[in-house]
Amino acid sequence: MPTPLNGIRVVDLTRILSGPFCTMLLGDMGADVVKVEAPGEGDPIRHAGAAVEGLSWYFAAFNRNKRSVVLDLRAPEGREVLAGLLGQADVLVENFRPGVLAEMGFDDARLQALNPRLVVASINGYGASGPYADRPAFDFVIQAMSGFMSVNGKPDDAPLRSGLPITDLVAGLYAAFGIVNALHARHHTGRGQRVEAAMMNGIMSMFAYLASDYLATGVSPVRCGNDHPITAPYGLFHTADGVIAVAPSTEAILRRFLRELALEHVLEDTRFQTNNLRMRNRADLDALINAQLQSDGQENWVRRLNKAGVPCGLVQDIGQALSDPQVLHQEMVVEMEHPGHGPVRMLGFPVKLSDTPCQLRYPAPPHGAHTQQVLQDWNIAAATLQTTSVTTE
Amino acid sequence: MPTPLNGIRVVDLTRILSGPFCTMLLGDMGADVVKVEAPGEGDPIRHAGAAVEGLSWYFAAFNRNKRSVVLDLRAPEGREVLAGLLGQADVLVENFRPGVLAEMGFDDARLQALNPRLVVASINGYGASGPYADRPAFDFVIQAMSGFMSVNGKPDDAPLRSGLPITDLVAGLYAAFGIVNALHARHHTGRGQRVEAAMMNGIMSMFAYLASDYLATGVSPVRCGNDHPITAPYGLFHTADGVIAVAPSTEAILRRFLRELALEHVLEDTRFQTNNLRMRNRADLDALINAQLQSDGQENWVRRLNKAGVPCGLVQDIGQALSDPQVLHQEMVVEMEHPGHGPVRMLGFPVKLSDTPCQLRYPAPPHGAHTQQVLQDWNIAAATLQTTSVTTE
């Protein structure tokens, strides 16, 4: 079956999370991803997270559809092989601090000389230029600096980080988007180019109305917990046996919600006639809603309200979400045999393409397992091969 | 200057946030995006968020680089014009509930007959098939159902929504990524295909180690506020004049952090010798760190610690972040003249391409401003034009 990025060769110098996520997305779309790792330990994620039969499932998930080549980039021979790979590649992805790749001998001029069709993608914290370009970056700090934490949490509490390392993942996805756009541009220009995705820029691009409202008014949005800043009712409500999340996002949906609760008359109550009034008397209206919800359990309310066209759901933990029949139907949990480690379960593909779907082609590679194979596949000169005595685990 | 998606024609049937964000990303990359709006009000976001001189800056930000065409898709004439547009287009993007497009007369067979090269992208809540396919979706409910809220917040508090409508934006970005991949595939196959991005699938793909740890162990991760689940010290610390965020993500960085605080000796303390011990005695170590940080202010600590290679930053609100010199240097705030409404400021481009950069080509369109122009540009037959008496605001 064909894949969108069939034939696209990616040299992946990234480690940890955002870079490997980017190249996983490319690999899922069919690119030939060669993960270059240092001798010794390799990507530190090989030893992070929960392991089963000696294999990190975190590493397994984010490095599927890749082959591993071990190169010592501190040694001239390793760099020579890298130059050979780059000469054959379509894409280079790196998440070093800005400047490190050039220090290794691969500045723009060298890369251009090696391969003018190469797309060179960098993922970093704050961007490769500007006053913070040299700062080390980490998801938690970017969440703080970007403003994300300032709007996450309850009004009277401290700013709160997201439970997910969201700035890493968003940056990785943006990098993948930029890379495929650069490959598209190459159809017209015949040339590669630089692509850059910074964690800070990526998460800030997701501020939506929070950013536009600040820019329009000069007033920064504040934390408001689970209460929507401009809509009521909205939030978590209490049924006979647990909480449900309800978001009546328009006046029409609100009317359906209240009708289902036999509360439609409250819209004639002078406390609740407009959204502004409902915001002011939110607690009173929530109490009326919670009282009516006591007549049934959460599963039934979720079914009834959704059927009535009211967005509504359970508050699931990660295990419940990953066992949810809809999530399983969408194949968001997939399983692959890892030789020597048994079957590994991992997240599936978030984008579905009907004719050239993402595919699980091979499991995450043992450290250096494909060094010889890749150099042969990619026609790296035998002379170079001989100077590189590579070891595999 | 060329753009990556130069010449790509996008028919955009989306409204509100996730769909318009997707098509904004495509427009920023140079696609010709035609926003099809209903007569009357058009996209509800035209009247949402803070307005300046009668213009919603929220609408302005998410609809830049688009032209607006008004069509009544409930009338046969409107659908006829839409068929004409789809015959000329490369991409259709819609965020109706699954099935609505087919009910309008544009099922897969019709779309295929109109234009076999058309990429048809859908953004929805739970995916177009499966037990919840028909449920209405809304960011807050997807945050609840997906497990996001279960890991966001403090251990003793209720599950908490993200301050950003993150599931909308992630789905929009995934859709854009899928579309560009489908355009890439079309170079090989000569054919379009369906692309689908569901909000639920998108946000779950960002669970990283939280998902892999659950799948490996069967134990769902829990909320842990600002404390990293497996690393200490880590979090918000108190300087003489305010809080800083510090994330010493490796043993080497922790050593640098403690050295800078003249606290390196604490690693010999039996309470703090290993990460496990530091997790157990987190409060004691945090107190020592906070005491040392009292000797200087937050700005100086951020400068000193970053210089020492320790990821560190301020907790900025959205206004501070959007005024940050690094953010301005990265051109993450851009301004464009909107005729009749003066200059509008909005977020810049999160992905930087060196040779074919994203461009602000035109401001968000008045409702229906380009109906005649687009139909002429796209060569929709004059006969059709005559049957469509379109009005512009």
JSON list of C-alpha atoms in Angstrom, two decimals, chain B residues 255-378:
[
{"chain": "B", "resi": 255, "resn": "ARG", "atom": "CA", "xyz": [24.27, 19.70, 39.80]},
{"chain": "B", "resi": 256, "resn": "ARG", "atom": "CA", "xyz": [24.69, 22.99, 37.93]},
{"chain": "B", "resi": 257, "resn": "PHE", "atom": "CA", "xyz": [21.54, 24.37, 39.55]},
{"chain": "B", "resi": 258, "resn": "LEU", "atom": "CA", "xyz": [22.69, 23.50, 43.05]},
{"chain": "B", "resi": 259, "resn": "ARG", "atom": "CA", "xyz": [26.21, 24.78, 42.35]},
{"chain": "B", "resi": 260, "resn": "GLU", "atom": "CA", "xyz": [24.79, 28.14, 41.28]},
{"chain": "B", "resi": 261, "resn": "LEU", "atom": "CA", "xyz": [22.89, 28.28, 44.59]},
{"chain": "B", "resi": 262, "resn": "ALA", "atom": "CA", "xyz": [25.99, 27.22, 46.59]},
{"chain": "B", "resi": 263, "resn": "LEU", "atom": "CA", "xyz": [24.00, 24.13, 47.57]},
{"chain": "B", "resi": 264, "resn": "GLU", "atom": "CA", "xyz": [26.00, 21.45, 45.80]},
{"chain": "B", "resi": 265, "resn": "HIS", "atom": "CA", "xyz": [26.84, 19.84, 49.14]},
{"chain": "B", "resi": 266, "resn": "VAL", "atom": "CA", "xyz": [23.21, 18.81, 49.69]},
{"chain": "B", "resi": 267, "resn": "LEU", "atom": "CA", "xyz": [23.69, 15.97, 47.21]},
{"chain": "B", "resi": 268, "resn": "GLU", "atom": "CA", "xyz": [25.80, 14.33, 49.93]},
{"chain": "B", "resi": 269, "resn": "ASP", "atom": "CA", "xyz": [22.96, 14.72, 52.43]},
{"chain": "B", "resi": 270, "resn": "THR", "atom": "CA", "xyz": [21.37, 11.31, 53.03]},
{"chain": "B", "resi": 271, "resn": "ARG", "atom": "CA", "xyz": [17.95, 12.84, 52.32]},
{"chain": "B", "resi": 272, "resn": "PHE", "atom": "CA", "xyz": [18.87, 13.96, 48.83]},
{"chain": "B", "resi": 273, "resn": "GLN", "atom": "CA", "xyz": [21.41, 11.56, 47.36]},
{"chain": "B", "resi": 274, "resn": "THR", "atom": "CA", "xyz": [19.15, 10.03, 44.71]},
{"chain": "B", "resi": 275, "resn": "ASN", "atom": "CA", "xyz": [16.13, 11.20, 42.78]},
{"chain": "B", "resi": 276, "resn": "ASN", "atom": "CA", "xyz": [13.96, 8.76, 44.73]},
{"chain": "B", "resi": 277, "resn": "LEU", "atom": "CA", "xyz": [15.18, 10.22, 48.01]},
{"chain": "B", "resi": 278, "resn": "ARG", "atom": "CA", "xyz": [14.65, 13.75, 46.73]},
{"chain": "B", "resi": 279, "resn": "MET", "atom": "CA", "xyz": [11.10, 12.86, 45.69]},
{"chain": "B", "resi": 280, "resn": "ARG", "atom": "CA", "xyz": [10.43, 11.61, 49.22]},
{"chain": "B", "resi": 281, "resn": "ASN", "atom": "CA", "xyz": [12.03, 14.66, 50.86]},
{"chain": "B", "resi": 282, "resn": "ARG", "atom": "CA", "xyz": [10.91, 17.16, 48.26]},
{"chain": "B", "resi": 283, "resn": "ALA", "atom": "CA", "xyz": [9.61, 19.73, 50.77]},
{"chain": "B", "resi": 284, "resn": "ASP", "atom": "CA", "xyz": [12.92, 19.84, 52.68]},
{"chain": "B", "resi": 285, "resn": "LEU", "atom": "CA", "xyz": [14.97, 20.36, 49.54]},
{"chain": "B", "resi": 286, "resn": "ASP", "atom": "CA", "xyz": [12.56, 22.96, 48.17]},
{"chain": "B", "resi": 287, "resn": "ALA", "atom": "CA", "xyz": [12.89, 24.90, 51.44]},
{"chain": "B", "resi": 288, "resn": "LEU", "atom": "CA", "xyz": [16.70, 24.94, 51.14]},
{"chain": "B", "resi": 289, "resn": "ILE", "atom": "CA", "xyz": [16.45, 26.11, 47.53]},
{"chain": "B", "resi": 290, "resn": "ASN", "atom": "CA", "xyz": [13.90, 28.82, 48.32]},
{"chain": "B", "resi": 291, "resn": "ALA", "atom": "CA", "xyz": [16.08, 30.12, 51.15]},
{"chain": "B", "resi": 292, "resn": "GLN", "atom": "CA", "xyz": [19.08, 30.53, 48.83]},
{"chain": "B", "resi": 293, "resn": "LEU", "atom": "CA", "xyz": [16.97, 32.17, 46.12]},
{"chain": "B", "resi": 294, "resn": "GLN", "atom": "CA", "xyz": [16.09, 34.99, 48.54]},
{"chain": "B", "resi": 295, "resn": "SER", "atom": "CA", "xyz": [19.49, 36.54, 47.88]},
{"chain": "B", "resi": 296, "resn": "ASP", "atom": "CA", "xyz": [18.47, 37.94, 44.49]},
{"chain": "B", "resi": 297, "resn": "GLY", "atom": "CA", "xyz": [15.49, 38.87, 42.34]},
{"chain": "B", "resi": 298, "resn": "GLN", "atom": "CA", "xyz": [13.75, 36.80, 39.70]},
{"chain": "B", "resi": 299, "resn": "GLU", "atom": "CA", "xyz": [15.16, 38.57, 36.63]},
{"chain": "B", "resi": 300, "resn": "ASN", "atom": "CA", "xyz": [18.71, 38.06, 37.83]},
{"chain": "B", "resi": 301, "resn": "TRP", "atom": "CA", "xyz": [18.13, 34.44, 38.79]},
{"chain": "B", "resi": 302, "resn": "VAL", "atom": "CA", "xyz": [16.62, 33.69, 35.39]},
{"chain": "B", "resi": 303, "resn": "ARG", "atom": "CA", "xyz": [19.66, 35.23, 33.70]},
{"chain": "B", "resi": 304, "resn": "ARG", "atom": "CA", "xyz": [22.18, 33.50, 35.99]},
{"chain": "B", "resi": 305, "resn": "LEU", "atom": "CA", "xyz": [20.61, 30.07, 35.90]},
{"chain": "B", "resi": 306, "resn": "ASN", "atom": "CA", "xyz": [20.08, 30.00, 32.13]},
{"chain": "B", "resi": 307, "resn": "LYS", "atom": "CA", "xyz": [23.67, 31.11, 31.68]},
{"chain": "B", "resi": 308, "resn": "ALA", "atom": "CA", "xyz": [24.69, 28.15, 33.85]},
{"chain": "B", "resi": 309, "resn": "GLY", "atom": "CA", "xyz": [22.66, 25.85, 31.56]},
{"chain": "B", "resi": 310, "resn": "VAL", "atom": "CA", "xyz": [19.67, 25.39, 33.85]},
{"chain": "B", "resi": 311, "resn": "PRO", "atom": "CA", "xyz": [16.24, 25.68, 32.14]},
{"chain": "B", "resi": 312, "resn": "CYS", "atom": "CA", "xyz": [14.56, 28.48, 34.04]},
{"chain": "B", "resi": 313, "resn": "GLY", "atom": "CA", "xyz": [12.03, 31.22, 33.39]},
{"chain": "B", "resi": 314, "resn": "LEU", "atom": "CA", "xyz": [9.44, 33.62, 34.74]},
{"chain": "B", "resi": 315, "resn": "VAL", "atom": "CA", "xyz": [5.78, 32.75, 35.08]},
{"chain": "B", "resi": 316, "resn": "GLN", "atom": "CA", "xyz": [4.42, 35.28, 32.62]},
{"chain": "B", "resi": 317, "resn": "ASP", "atom": "CA", "xyz": [0.83, 36.23, 32.00]},
{"chain": "B", "resi": 318, "resn": "ILE", "atom": "CA", "xyz": [-0.37, 36.39, 28.42]},
{"chain": "B", "resi": 319, "resn": "GLY", "atom": "CA", "xyz": [0.28, 40.12, 28.16]},
{"chain": "B", "resi": 320, "resn": "GLN", "atom": "CA", "xyz": [3.84, 39.71, 29.46]},
{"chain": "B", "resi": 321, "resn": "ALA", "atom": "CA", "xyz": [4.46, 36.82, 27.08]},
{"chain": "B", "resi": 322, "resn": "LEU", "atom": "CA", "xyz": [3.15, 38.78, 24.10]},
{"chain": "B", "resi": 323, "resn": "SER", "atom": "CA", "xyz": [5.44, 41.70, 25.07]},
{"chain": "B", "resi": 324, "resn": "ASP", "atom": "CA", "xyz": [8.49, 39.54, 25.74]},
{"chain": "B", "resi": 325, "resn": "PRO", "atom": "CA", "xyz": [11.54, 40.67, 23.73]},
{"chain": "B", "resi": 326, "resn": "GLN", "atom": "CA", "xyz": [12.17, 37.12, 22.51]},
{"chain": "B", "resi": 327, "resn": "VAL", "atom": "CA", "xyz": [8.58, 36.73, 21.35]},
{"chain": "B", "resi": 328, "resn": "LEU", "atom": "CA", "xyz": [8.70, 40.07, 19.55]},
{"chain": "B", "resi": 329, "resn": "HIS", "atom": "CA", "xyz": [12.06, 39.16, 18.00]},
{"chain": "B", "resi": 330, "resn": "GLN", "atom": "CA", "xyz": [10.48, 35.97, 16.71]},
{"chain": "B", "resi": 331, "resn": "GLU", "atom": "CA", "xyz": [7.71, 38.10, 15.14]},
{"chain": "B", "resi": 332, "resn": "MET", "atom": "CA", "xyz": [5.06, 36.21, 17.07]},
{"chain": "B", "resi": 333, "resn": "VAL", "atom": "CA", "xyz": [2.99, 39.40, 17.17]},
{"chain": "B", "resi": 334, "resn": "VAL", "atom": "CA", "xyz": [2.24, 40.79, 13.73]},
{"chain": "B", "resi": 335, "resn": "GLU", "atom": "CA", "xyz": [0.10, 43.68, 12.60]},
{"chain": "B", "resi": 336, "resn": "MET", "atom": "CA", "xyz": [-1.99, 44.16, 9.50]},
{"chain": "B", "resi": 337, "resn": "GLU", "atom": "CA", "xyz": [-4.15, 47.01, 8.27]},
{"chain": "B", "resi": 338, "resn": "HIS", "atom": "CA", "xyz": [-7.84, 46.07, 8.05]},
{"chain": "B", "resi": 339, "resn": "PRO", "atom": "CA", "xyz": [-9.58, 48.57, 5.77]},
{"chain": "B", "resi": 340, "resn": "GLY", "atom": "CA", "xyz": [-12.19, 50.41, 7.81]},
{"chain": "B", "resi": 341, "resn": "HIS", "atom": "CA", "xyz": [-10.94, 48.99, 11.10]},
{"chain": "B", "resi": 342, "resn": "GLY", "atom": "CA", "xyz": [-7.35, 50.23, 11.35]},
{"chain": "B", "resi": 343, "resn": "PRO", "atom": "CA", "xyz": [-4.32, 48.10, 12.19]},
{"chain": "B", "resi": 344, "resn": "VAL", "atom": "CA", "xyz": [-5.03, 44.76, 13.85]},
{"chain": "B", "resi": 345, "resn": "ARG", "atom": "CA", "xyz": [-2.46, 42.87, 15.89]},
{"chain": "B", "resi": 346, "resn": "MET", "atom": "CA", "xyz": [-2.48, 39.09, 15.97]},
{"chain": "B", "resi": 347, "resn": "LEU", "atom": "CA", "xyz": [-0.23, 36.10, 16.60]},
{"chain": "B", "resi": 348, "resn": "GLY", "atom": "CA", "xyz": [2.52, 35.47, 14.04]},
{"chain": "B", "resi": 349, "resn": "PHE", "atom": "CA", "xyz": [3.65, 32.27, 12.36]},
{"chain": "B", "resi": 350, "resn": "PRO", "atom": "CA", "xyz": [4.64, 29.30, 14.56]},
{"chain": "B", "resi": 351, "resn": "VAL", "atom": "CA", "xyz": [6.68, 27.57, 11.84]},
{"chain": "B", "resi": 352, "resn": "LYS", "atom": "CA", "xyz": [9.50, 29.45, 10.14]},
{"chain": "B", "resi": 353, "resn": "LEU", "atom": "CA", "xyz": [10.52, 28.44, 6.61]},
{"chain": "B", "resi": 354, "resn": "SER", "atom": "CA", "xyz": [13.64, 30.19, 5.38]},
{"chain": "B", "resi": 355, "resn": "ASP", "atom": "CA", "xyz": [13.03, 30.33, 1.61]},
{"chain": "B", "resi": 356, "resn": "THR", "atom": "CA", "xyz": [9.23, 30.18, 1.32]},
{"chain": "B", "resi": 357, "resn": "PRO", "atom": "CA", "xyz": [8.12, 31.79, 4.59]},
{"chain": "B", "resi": 358, "resn": "CYS", "atom": "CA", "xyz": [4.55, 32.18, 5.71]},
{"chain": "B", "resi": 359, "resn": "GLN", "atom": "CA", "xyz": [3.11, 35.51, 4.66]},
{"chain": "B", "resi": 360, "resn": "LEU", "atom": "CA", "xyz": [0.36, 37.87, 5.73]},
{"chain": "B", "resi": 361, "resn": "ARG", "atom": "CA", "xyz": [-1.18, 38.36, 2.32]},
{"chain": "B", "resi": 362, "resn": "TYR", "atom": "CA", "xyz": [-4.61, 39.72, 3.13]},
{"chain": "B", "resi": 363, "resn": "PRO", "atom": "CA", "xyz": [-6.71, 40.58, 6.14]},
{"chain": "B", "resi": 364, "resn": "ALA", "atom": "CA", "xyz": [-9.71, 38.58, 7.33]},
{"chain": "B", "resi": 365, "resn": "PRO", "atom": "CA", "xyz": [-12.51, 39.22, 4.85]},
{"chain": "B", "resi": 366, "resn": "PRO", "atom": "CA", "xyz": [-15.79, 41.06, 5.35]},
{"chain": "B", "resi": 367, "resn": "HIS", "atom": "CA", "xyz": [-18.72, 38.67, 5.07]},
{"chain": "B", "resi": 368, "resn": "GLY", "atom": "CA", "xyz": [-19.16, 37.73, 1.41]},
{"chain": "B", "resi": 369, "resn": "ALA", "atom": "CA", "xyz": [-16.71, 40.36, 0.17]},
{"chain": "B", "resi": 370, "resn": "HIS", "atom": "CA", "xyz": [-15.24, 38.09, -2.50]},
{"chain": "B", "resi": 371, "resn": "THR", "atom": "CA", "xyz": [-18.20, 36.17, -3.83]},
{"chain": "B", "resi": 372, "resn": "GLN", "atom": "CA", "xyz": [-18.09, 37.62, -7.35]},
{"chain": "B", "resi": 373, "resn": "GLN", "atom": "CA", "xyz": [-14.30, 37.79, -7.44]},
{"chain": "B", "resi": 374, "resn": "VAL", "atom": "CA", "xyz": [-13.77, 34.14, -6.49]},
{"chain": "B", "resi": 375, "resn": "LEU", "atom": "CA", "xyz": [-16.40, 32.84, -8.90]},
{"chain": "B", "resi": 376, "resn": "GLN", "atom": "CA", "xyz": [-14.71, 34.76, -11.69]},
{"chain": "B", "resi": 377, "resn": "ASP", "atom": "CA", "xyz": [-11.18, 33.71, -10.63]},
{"chain": "B", "resi": 378, "resn": "TRP", "atom": "CA", "xyz": [-12.22, 30.08, -10.42]}
]
